[in-house]
Amino acid sequence: MGIKRRLLIGGIVALAAAGSAPLDEELSRAVAVAYAAQGSLPYSWGGGHAARPGPSKGTCRGYSGSIKPCPASRTRGFDCSGFTRWVYGLAFGEDVLGPGNTDDHLGRLRRVGVPQPGDLVFYGRPGRTHHVGVYVGGGKMINAFATGTRIRMDDVSVLDDLLGYYHYPA
């Protein structure tokens, strides 16, 4: 087993295998942050979209989830794009994805045919995306999936409308 190094990123301690994969340093940090965040915070519709990246209370505006009444305005956490914005903000040292939703974030990235851990995986269709997660390799992503869940790992096949994998910078 390789030597592991401790990363303290945004108050989260993550372990990263030294020299484990030929990744950009920022993408390695994105994977470490995503792994460390698993189970840590709940999904909150609109969460993570404050002026600065990070967990925040969400909004019930536009909410159509199955849990009624909408819990977002009293739940501090992330929706999917708020989570990836925060992960990339910590990994790249600045808010590279910026405010907005999955369609806004997609415009700051370039599509890749072969993803590497740390790239983002999007669902929907161009101009109408609805979900995003952090690809961690092996057909898996870490994401804020839906109301009633916490940050978690899922197969990229969890949704049936995979749009593709995207890399920063564009």
Coordinates of N, CA and C in Angstrom, one line a residue:
M1 N 0.8 -1.2 0.0 CA 0.0 0.0 0.0 C 0.9 1.2 0.0
G2 N 0.5 2.2 -0.8 CA 1.3 3.4 -0.9 C 1.3 4.3 0.3
I3 N 2.2 5.2 0.4 CA 2.2 6.2 1.5 C 1.1 7.1 1.3
K4 N 0.4 7.4 2.4 CA -0.7 8.4 2.4 C -0.3 9.7 3.0
R5 N -0.9 10.8 2.5 CA -0.6 12.1 3.1 C -1.9 12.7 3.5
R6 N -1.9 13.4 4.6 CA -3.1 14.1 5.1 C -3.2 15.4 4.5
L7 N -4.4 15.7 4.1 CA -4.8 17.0 3.5 C -5.8 17.6 4.4
L8 N -5.6 18.9 4.8 CA -6.6 19.6 5.6 C -7.2 20.6 4.6
I9 N -8.4 20.4 4.2 CA -9.0 21.3 3.2 C -10.3 21.8 3.7
G10 N -10.4 23.1 3.9 CA -11.7 23.6 4.4 C -12.2 23.0 5.7
G11 N -11.3 22.6 6.6 CA -11.8 22.0 7.8 C -12.0 20.5 7.7
I12 N -11.8 19.9 6.6 CA -12.0 18.5 6.4 C -10.7 17.8 6.2
V13 N -10.4 16.8 7.0 CA -9.2 16.1 6.8 C -9.4 14.9 5.8
A14 N -8.6 14.8 4.8 CA -8.7 13.8 3.8 C -7.3 13.1 3.7
L15 N -7.4 11.8 3.3 CA -6.1 11.1 3.0 C -6.0 10.9 1.5
A16 N -4.8 11.2 1.0 CA -4.6 11.0 -0.4 C -3.4 10.1 -0.6
A17 N -3.4 9.1 -1.5 CA -2.3 8.3 -1.7 C -1.3 9.0 -2.5
A18 N -0.1 9.1 -2.0 CA 1.0 9.8 -2.6 C 1.4 9.1 -3.9
G19 N 1.4 9.8 -5.0 CA 1.8 9.2 -6.3 C 0.9 8.1 -6.8
S20 N -0.4 8.1 -6.4 CA -1.3 7.0 -6.7 C -1.8 7.1 -8.2
A21 N -1.9 8.3 -8.7 CA -2.4 8.4 -10.1 C -1.9 9.7 -10.6
P22 N -1.6 9.8 -11.9 CA -1.1 11.0 -12.6 C -2.2 12.0 -12.8
L23 N -2.6 12.6 -11.7 CA -3.7 13.6 -11.8 C -3.1 15.0 -11.6
D24 N -3.8 16.0 -12.1 CA -3.5 17.4 -11.8 C -3.7 17.5 -10.3
E25 N -2.9 18.3 -9.7 CA -3.0 18.5 -8.2 C -4.4 19.0 -7.8
E26 N -5.0 19.9 -8.5 CA -6.3 20.3 -8.2 C -7.4 19.2 -8.3
L27 N -7.3 18.4 -9.3 CA -8.2 17.3 -9.4 C -8.0 16.3 -8.3
S28 N -6.8 16.1 -7.9 CA -6.5 15.2 -6.7 C -7.2 15.7 -5.5
R29 N -7.0 17.1 -5.3 CA -7.7 17.7 -4.1 C -9.2 17.6 -4.2
A30 N -9.8 17.8 -5.4 CA -11.2 17.7 -5.6 C -11.7 16.3 -5.1
V31 N -11.0 15.2 -5.5 CA -11.4 13.9 -5.1 C -11.2 13.7 -3.6
A32 N -10.2 14.2 -3.0 CA -10.0 14.1 -1.6 C -11.1 14.8 -0.8
V33 N -11.4 16.0 -1.3 CA -12.5 16.8 -0.6 C -13.8 16.0 -0.7
A34 N -14.1 15.5 -1.9 CA -15.4 14.8 -2.1 C -15.5 13.6 -1.3
Y35 N -14.4 12.8 -1.2 CA -14.4 11.6 -0.4 C -14.6 12.0 1.1
A36 N -13.9 13.0 1.6 CA -14.0 13.4 3.0 C -15.4 13.9 3.3
A37 N -16.1 14.5 2.3 CA -17.4 15.0 2.6 C -18.5 14.0 2.7
Q38 N -18.3 12.8 2.3 CA -19.3 11.8 2.3 C -20.0 11.7 3.6
G39 N -21.3 11.7 3.6 CA -22.1 11.5 4.9 C -22.1 12.8 5.8
S40 N -21.4 13.8 5.4 CA -21.2 14.9 6.3 C -22.4 15.9 6.3
L41 N -23.0 16.2 5.2 CA -24.1 17.2 5.2 C -25.2 16.7 4.3
P42 N -26.4 17.2 4.7 CA -27.6 16.7 3.9 C -27.8 17.5 2.6
Y43 N -28.5 16.9 1.7 CA -29.0 17.6 0.5 C -30.0 18.7 0.9
S44 N -29.8 19.8 0.3 CA -30.7 20.9 0.5 C -30.9 21.6 -0.8
W45 N -32.2 21.6 -1.3 CA -32.5 22.2 -2.6 C -32.0 23.7 -2.6
G46 N -31.1 24.1 -3.5 CA -30.6 25.4 -3.5 C -29.5 25.7 -2.5
G47 N -29.1 24.7 -1.7 CA -28.0 24.9 -0.8 C -26.6 25.0 -1.4
G48 N -25.8 25.8 -0.9 CA -24.4 26.0 -1.5 C -24.3 27.1 -2.5
H49 N -25.4 27.9 -2.6 CA -25.4 29.0 -3.6 C -25.4 30.4 -3.0
A50 N -24.8 30.5 -1.9 CA -24.6 31.8 -1.3 C -23.5 32.6 -2.1
A51 N -23.2 33.8 -1.6 CA -22.1 34.5 -2.3 C -20.8 33.8 -2.4
R52 N -20.5 33.0 -1.4 CA -19.2 32.2 -1.4 C -19.6 30.8 -1.4
P53 N -18.8 29.9 -2.0 CA -19.1 28.5 -1.9 C -19.1 27.9 -0.5
G54 N -20.0 27.0 -0.2 CA -20.0 26.4 1.1 C -21.4 26.0 1.4
P55 N -21.6 25.2 2.5 CA -23.0 24.8 2.8 C -23.8 26.0 3.2
S56 N -25.1 26.0 2.9 CA -26.0 27.1 3.3 C -27.4 26.5 3.3
K57 N -28.3 27.3 3.9 CA -29.7 26.9 3.8 C -30.2 27.0 2.4
G58 N -31.1 26.2 2.0 CA -31.6 26.2 0.6 C -32.8 27.1 0.5
T59 N -33.6 26.8 -0.5 CA -34.8 27.5 -0.8 C -35.9 26.5 -1.2
C60 N -37.1 26.9 -1.0 CA -38.2 26.0 -1.5 C -38.7 26.5 -2.8
R61 N -38.2 27.6 -3.4 CA -38.6 28.1 -4.7 C -38.2 27.1 -5.8
G62 N -39.1 26.6 -6.5 CA -38.9 25.6 -7.5 C -38.8 24.2 -7.1
Y63 N -38.9 23.9 -5.8 CA -38.8 22.6 -5.2 C -39.9 21.7 -5.6
S64 N -39.6 20.5 -6.0 CA -40.6 19.5 -6.4 C -40.3 18.1 -5.9
G65 N -39.5 18.1 -4.8 CA -39.1 16.8 -4.2 C -40.2 16.1 -3.6
S66 N -40.0 14.8 -3.2 CA -41.0 14.0 -2.6 C -41.3 14.2 -1.1
I67 N -40.4 14.9 -0.4 CA -40.5 15.1 1.0 C -41.3 16.4 1.1
K68 N -42.5 16.4 1.8 CA -43.3 17.5 2.0 C -43.6 17.7 3.4
P69 N -43.6 19.0 3.9 CA -43.3 20.2 3.2 C -41.9 20.3 2.9
C70 N -41.5 21.1 2.0 CA -40.1 21.3 1.6 C -39.3 21.7 2.8
P71 N -38.2 20.9 3.0 CA -37.3 21.2 4.2 C -36.1 22.1 3.9
A72 N -36.0 22.5 2.6 CA -34.7 23.2 2.2 C -34.5 24.5 3.0
S73 N -35.5 25.3 3.2 CA -35.3 26.6 3.8 C -34.8 26.5 5.3
R74 N -34.9 25.3 5.9 CA -34.4 25.1 7.2 C -33.3 24.1 7.3
T75 N -32.8 23.7 6.1 CA -31.7 22.7 6.1 C -30.4 23.3 5.5
R76 N -29.4 23.2 6.3 CA -28.0 23.7 5.9 C -27.3 22.6 5.2
G77 N -27.0 22.7 3.9 CA -26.4 21.7 3.2 C -26.1 22.1 1.8
F78 N -26.2 21.2 0.8 CA -25.9 21.4 -0.6 C -26.9 20.8 -1.5
D79 N -27.1 21.4 -2.6 CA -27.7 20.7 -3.7 C -26.5 20.2 -4.6
C80 N -26.8 19.6 -5.7 CA -25.7 19.0 -6.5 C -24.7 20.0 -7.0
S81 N -25.2 21.1 -7.6 CA -24.3 22.1 -8.1 C -23.6 22.9 -7.0
G82 N -24.3 23.1 -5.9 CA -23.7 23.8 -4.8 C -22.5 23.0 -4.2
F83 N -22.7 21.6 -4.2 CA -21.7 20.7 -3.7 C -20.4 20.8 -4.6
T84 N -20.6 20.6 -5.9 CA -19.5 20.6 -6.8 C -18.8 22.0 -6.8
R85 N -19.6 23.1 -6.7 CA -19.0 24.4 -6.6 C -18.0 24.5 -5.4
W86 N -18.5 24.0 -4.3 CA -17.7 24.0 -3.0 C -16.5 23.2 -3.2
V87 N -16.6 21.9 -3.7 CA -15.5 21.0 -3.9 C -14.4 21.7 -4.8
Y88 N -14.8 22.2 -5.9 CA -13.9 22.9 -6.8 C -13.3 24.1 -6.2
G89 N -14.1 24.9 -5.4 CA -13.6 26.1 -4.8 C -12.4 25.7 -3.8
L90 N -12.6 24.7 -3.1 CA -11.5 24.2 -2.2 C -10.3 23.7 -2.9
A91 N -10.6 22.9 -4.0 CA -9.5 22.2 -4.7 C -8.7 23.2 -5.5
F92 N -9.4 24.2 -6.1 CA -8.7 25.2 -7.0 C -8.3 26.5 -6.3
G93 N -8.7 26.6 -5.0 CA -8.3 27.8 -4.2 C -9.1 29.1 -4.6
E94 N -10.2 28.9 -5.4 CA -11.0 30.1 -5.7 C -12.3 29.5 -6.3
D95 N -13.3 30.4 -6.4 CA -14.7 30.0 -6.8 C -14.7 29.8 -8.4
V96 N -14.1 28.8 -8.9 CA -13.9 28.7 -10.4 C -15.2 28.4 -11.1
L97 N -16.2 27.8 -10.4 CA -17.5 27.5 -11.1 C -18.4 28.6 -10.9
G98 N -18.3 29.4 -9.9 CA -19.1 30.6 -9.7 C -20.5 30.3 -9.3
P99 N -21.3 31.3 -9.1 CA -22.7 31.0 -8.7 C -23.5 30.5 -9.9
G100 N -24.7 30.0 -9.6 CA -25.5 29.5 -10.7 C -25.8 28.0 -10.6
N101 N -26.5 27.5 -11.6 CA -26.9 26.1 -11.6 C -26.0 25.2 -12.5
T102 N -26.4 24.0 -12.7 CA -25.6 23.1 -13.5 C -25.4 23.6 -14.9
D103 N -26.4 24.2 -15.5 CA -26.1 24.8 -16.9 C -25.1 25.9 -16.9
D104 N -25.1 26.7 -15.9 CA -24.1 27.8 -15.7 C -22.7 27.2 -15.6
H105 N -22.6 26.2 -14.7 CA -21.3 25.6 -14.5 C -20.8 24.9 -15.7
L106 N -21.6 24.2 -16.4 CA -21.2 23.5 -17.6 C -20.5 24.4 -18.6
G107 N -20.9 25.7 -18.7 CA -20.3 26.6 -19.6 C -18.9 27.0 -19.3
R108 N -18.4 26.6 -18.1 CA -17.0 26.9 -17.7 C -16.1 25.7 -17.8
L109 N -16.6 24.6 -18.4 CA -15.9 23.4 -18.5 C -15.8 22.9 -20.0
R110 N -15.0 21.9 -20.2 CA -14.9 21.3 -21.6 C -15.2 19.8 -21.5
R111 N -15.9 19.3 -22.4 CA -16.3 17.9 -22.4 C -15.1 17.0 -22.7
V112 N -15.0 15.9 -22.1 CA -13.9 14.9 -22.3 C -14.5 13.6 -22.6
G113 N -13.9 12.8 -23.5 CA -14.3 11.5 -23.8 C -13.9 10.5 -22.7
V114 N -12.8 10.6 -22.1 CA -12.3 9.7 -21.1 C -12.1 10.5 -19.8
P115 N -12.9 10.3 -18.9 CA -12.8 11.1 -17.6 C -11.7 10.7 -16.8
Q116 N -11.2 11.6 -16.0 CA -10.2 11.3 -14.9 C -10.8 11.7 -13.6
P117 N -10.5 11.0 -12.5 CA -11.0 11.4 -11.2 C -10.8 12.9 -11.0
G118 N -11.9 13.5 -10.5 CA -11.9 14.9 -10.3 C -12.7 15.7 -11.3
D119 N -12.9 15.1 -12.5 CA -13.8 15.7 -13.5 C -15.2 15.7 -13.0
L120 N -16.1 16.4 -13.6 CA -17.5 16.5 -13.2 C -18.3 15.7 -14.2
V121 N -19.3 15.0 -13.7 CA -20.2 14.2 -14.5 C -21.6 14.9 -14.5
F122 N -22.2 15.2 -15.7 CA -23.4 15.9 -15.8 C -24.5 15.0 -16.4
Y123 N -25.8 15.3 -16.0 CA -26.9 14.6 -16.4 C -28.0 15.6 -17.0
G124 N -28.7 15.1 -18.0 CA -29.7 15.9 -18.7 C -29.4 16.0 -20.1
R125 N -29.6 17.2 -20.7 CA -29.2 17.5 -22.1 C -28.7 18.9 -22.1
P126 N -28.0 19.2 -23.2 CA -27.4 20.6 -23.3 C -28.5 21.7 -23.1
G127 N -28.2 22.6 -22.2 CA -29.2 23.7 -21.9 C -30.3 23.3 -20.9
R128 N -30.3 22.0 -20.5 CA -31.3 21.5 -19.6 C -30.7 20.4 -18.7
T129 N -29.6 20.7 -18.1 CA -29.0 19.8 -17.2 C -29.7 19.8 -15.9
H130 N -29.6 18.8 -15.1 CA -30.4 18.7 -13.8 C -29.5 18.1 -12.7
H131 N -28.4 17.5 -13.0 CA -27.6 16.9 -11.9 C -26.1 16.9 -12.3
V132 N -25.3 17.0 -11.3 CA -23.8 16.9 -11.4 C -23.2 16.3 -10.2
G133 N -22.1 15.5 -10.4 CA -21.4 14.9 -9.4 C -19.9 15.0 -9.7
V134 N -19.1 14.7 -8.7 CA -17.6 14.6 -8.8 C -17.2 13.2 -9.2
Y135 N -16.7 12.9 -10.4 CA -16.3 11.6 -10.8 C -15.0 11.2 -10.0
V136 N -15.1 10.0 -9.4 CA -13.9 9.5 -8.6 C -13.2 8.3 -9.1
G137 N -13.7 7.9 -10.3 CA -13.1 6.7 -11.0 C -13.9 5.5 -10.8
G138 N -13.6 4.5 -11.6 CA -14.3 3.2 -11.4 C -15.8 3.2 -11.6
G139 N -16.3 4.2 -12.4 CA -17.7 4.3 -12.7 C -18.5 4.9 -11.5
K140 N -17.8 5.6 -10.6 CA -18.5 6.1 -9.4 C -18.3 7.6 -9.3
M141 N -19.3 8.3 -8.6 CA -19.2 9.7 -8.4 C -19.7 10.0 -7.0
I142 N -19.2 11.1 -6.4 CA -19.7 11.5 -5.1 C -20.5 12.8 -5.4
N143 N -21.7 12.8 -4.8 CA -22.7 13.8 -5.1 C -23.7 14.1 -4.0
A144 N -24.3 15.3 -4.2 CA -25.5 15.6 -3.3 C -26.7 15.1 -4.2
F145 N -27.3 14.0 -3.9 CA -28.2 13.3 -4.8 C -29.7 13.9 -4.7
A146 N -30.3 13.9 -3.6 CA -31.7 14.3 -3.5 C -32.1 14.6 -2.1
T147 N -33.2 15.3 -1.9 CA -33.7 15.6 -0.6 C -33.9 14.3 0.2
G148 N -33.5 14.3 1.4 CA -33.5 13.1 2.3 C -32.3 12.3 2.3
T149 N -31.2 12.7 1.5 CA -30.0 12.0 1.5 C -28.9 12.9 2.0
R150 N -27.7 12.4 2.2 CA -26.5 13.1 2.6 C -25.5 13.0 1.4
I151 N -24.4 13.7 1.4 CA -23.4 13.6 0.4 C -23.0 12.1 0.4
R152 N -23.0 11.5 -0.8 CA -22.8 10.1 -0.9 C -22.2 9.7 -2.3
M153 N -21.7 8.4 -2.3 CA -21.2 7.9 -3.5 C -22.2 7.1 -4.3
D154 N -22.3 7.2 -5.6 CA -23.2 6.5 -6.4 C -22.5 6.1 -7.7
D155 N -23.0 5.0 -8.3 CA -22.6 4.6 -9.7 C -23.0 5.8 -10.6
V156 N -22.2 6.1 -11.6 CA -22.6 7.1 -12.6 C -23.9 6.7 -13.4
S157 N -24.3 5.4 -13.3 CA -25.5 4.9 -13.9 C -26.7 5.1 -13.1
V158 N -26.6 5.8 -11.9 CA -27.8 6.0 -11.0 C -28.9 6.7 -11.7
L159 N -28.6 7.6 -12.7 CA -29.6 8.3 -13.5 C -29.4 7.8 -14.9
D160 N -30.5 7.8 -15.7 CA -30.4 7.2 -17.0 C -30.2 8.2 -18.1
D161 N -29.8 9.5 -17.8 CA -29.6 10.5 -18.8 C -28.3 11.2 -18.7
L162 N -27.2 10.3 -18.6 CA -25.9 10.8 -18.6 C -25.5 11.7 -19.8
L163 N -25.2 12.9 -19.5 CA -24.8 13.9 -20.6 C -23.3 13.7 -21.0
G164 N -22.5 13.6 -20.0 CA -21.1 13.4 -20.2 C -20.2 13.9 -19.1
Y165 N -18.9 13.8 -19.3 CA -17.9 14.2 -18.3 C -17.2 15.4 -18.8
Y166 N -16.9 16.3 -17.8 CA -16.4 17.6 -18.2 C -15.2 18.0 -17.3
H167 N -14.3 18.7 -17.8 CA -13.0 19.0 -17.2 C -12.9 20.5 -17.0
Y168 N -12.3 21.0 -15.9 CA -11.9 22.4 -15.7 C -10.4 22.5 -15.8
P169 N -9.8 23.5 -16.5 CA -10.5 24.6 -17.2 C -11.0 24.2 -18.6
A170 N -11.9 25.0 -19.1 CA -12.4 24.7 -20.4 C -11.4 24.7 -21.5

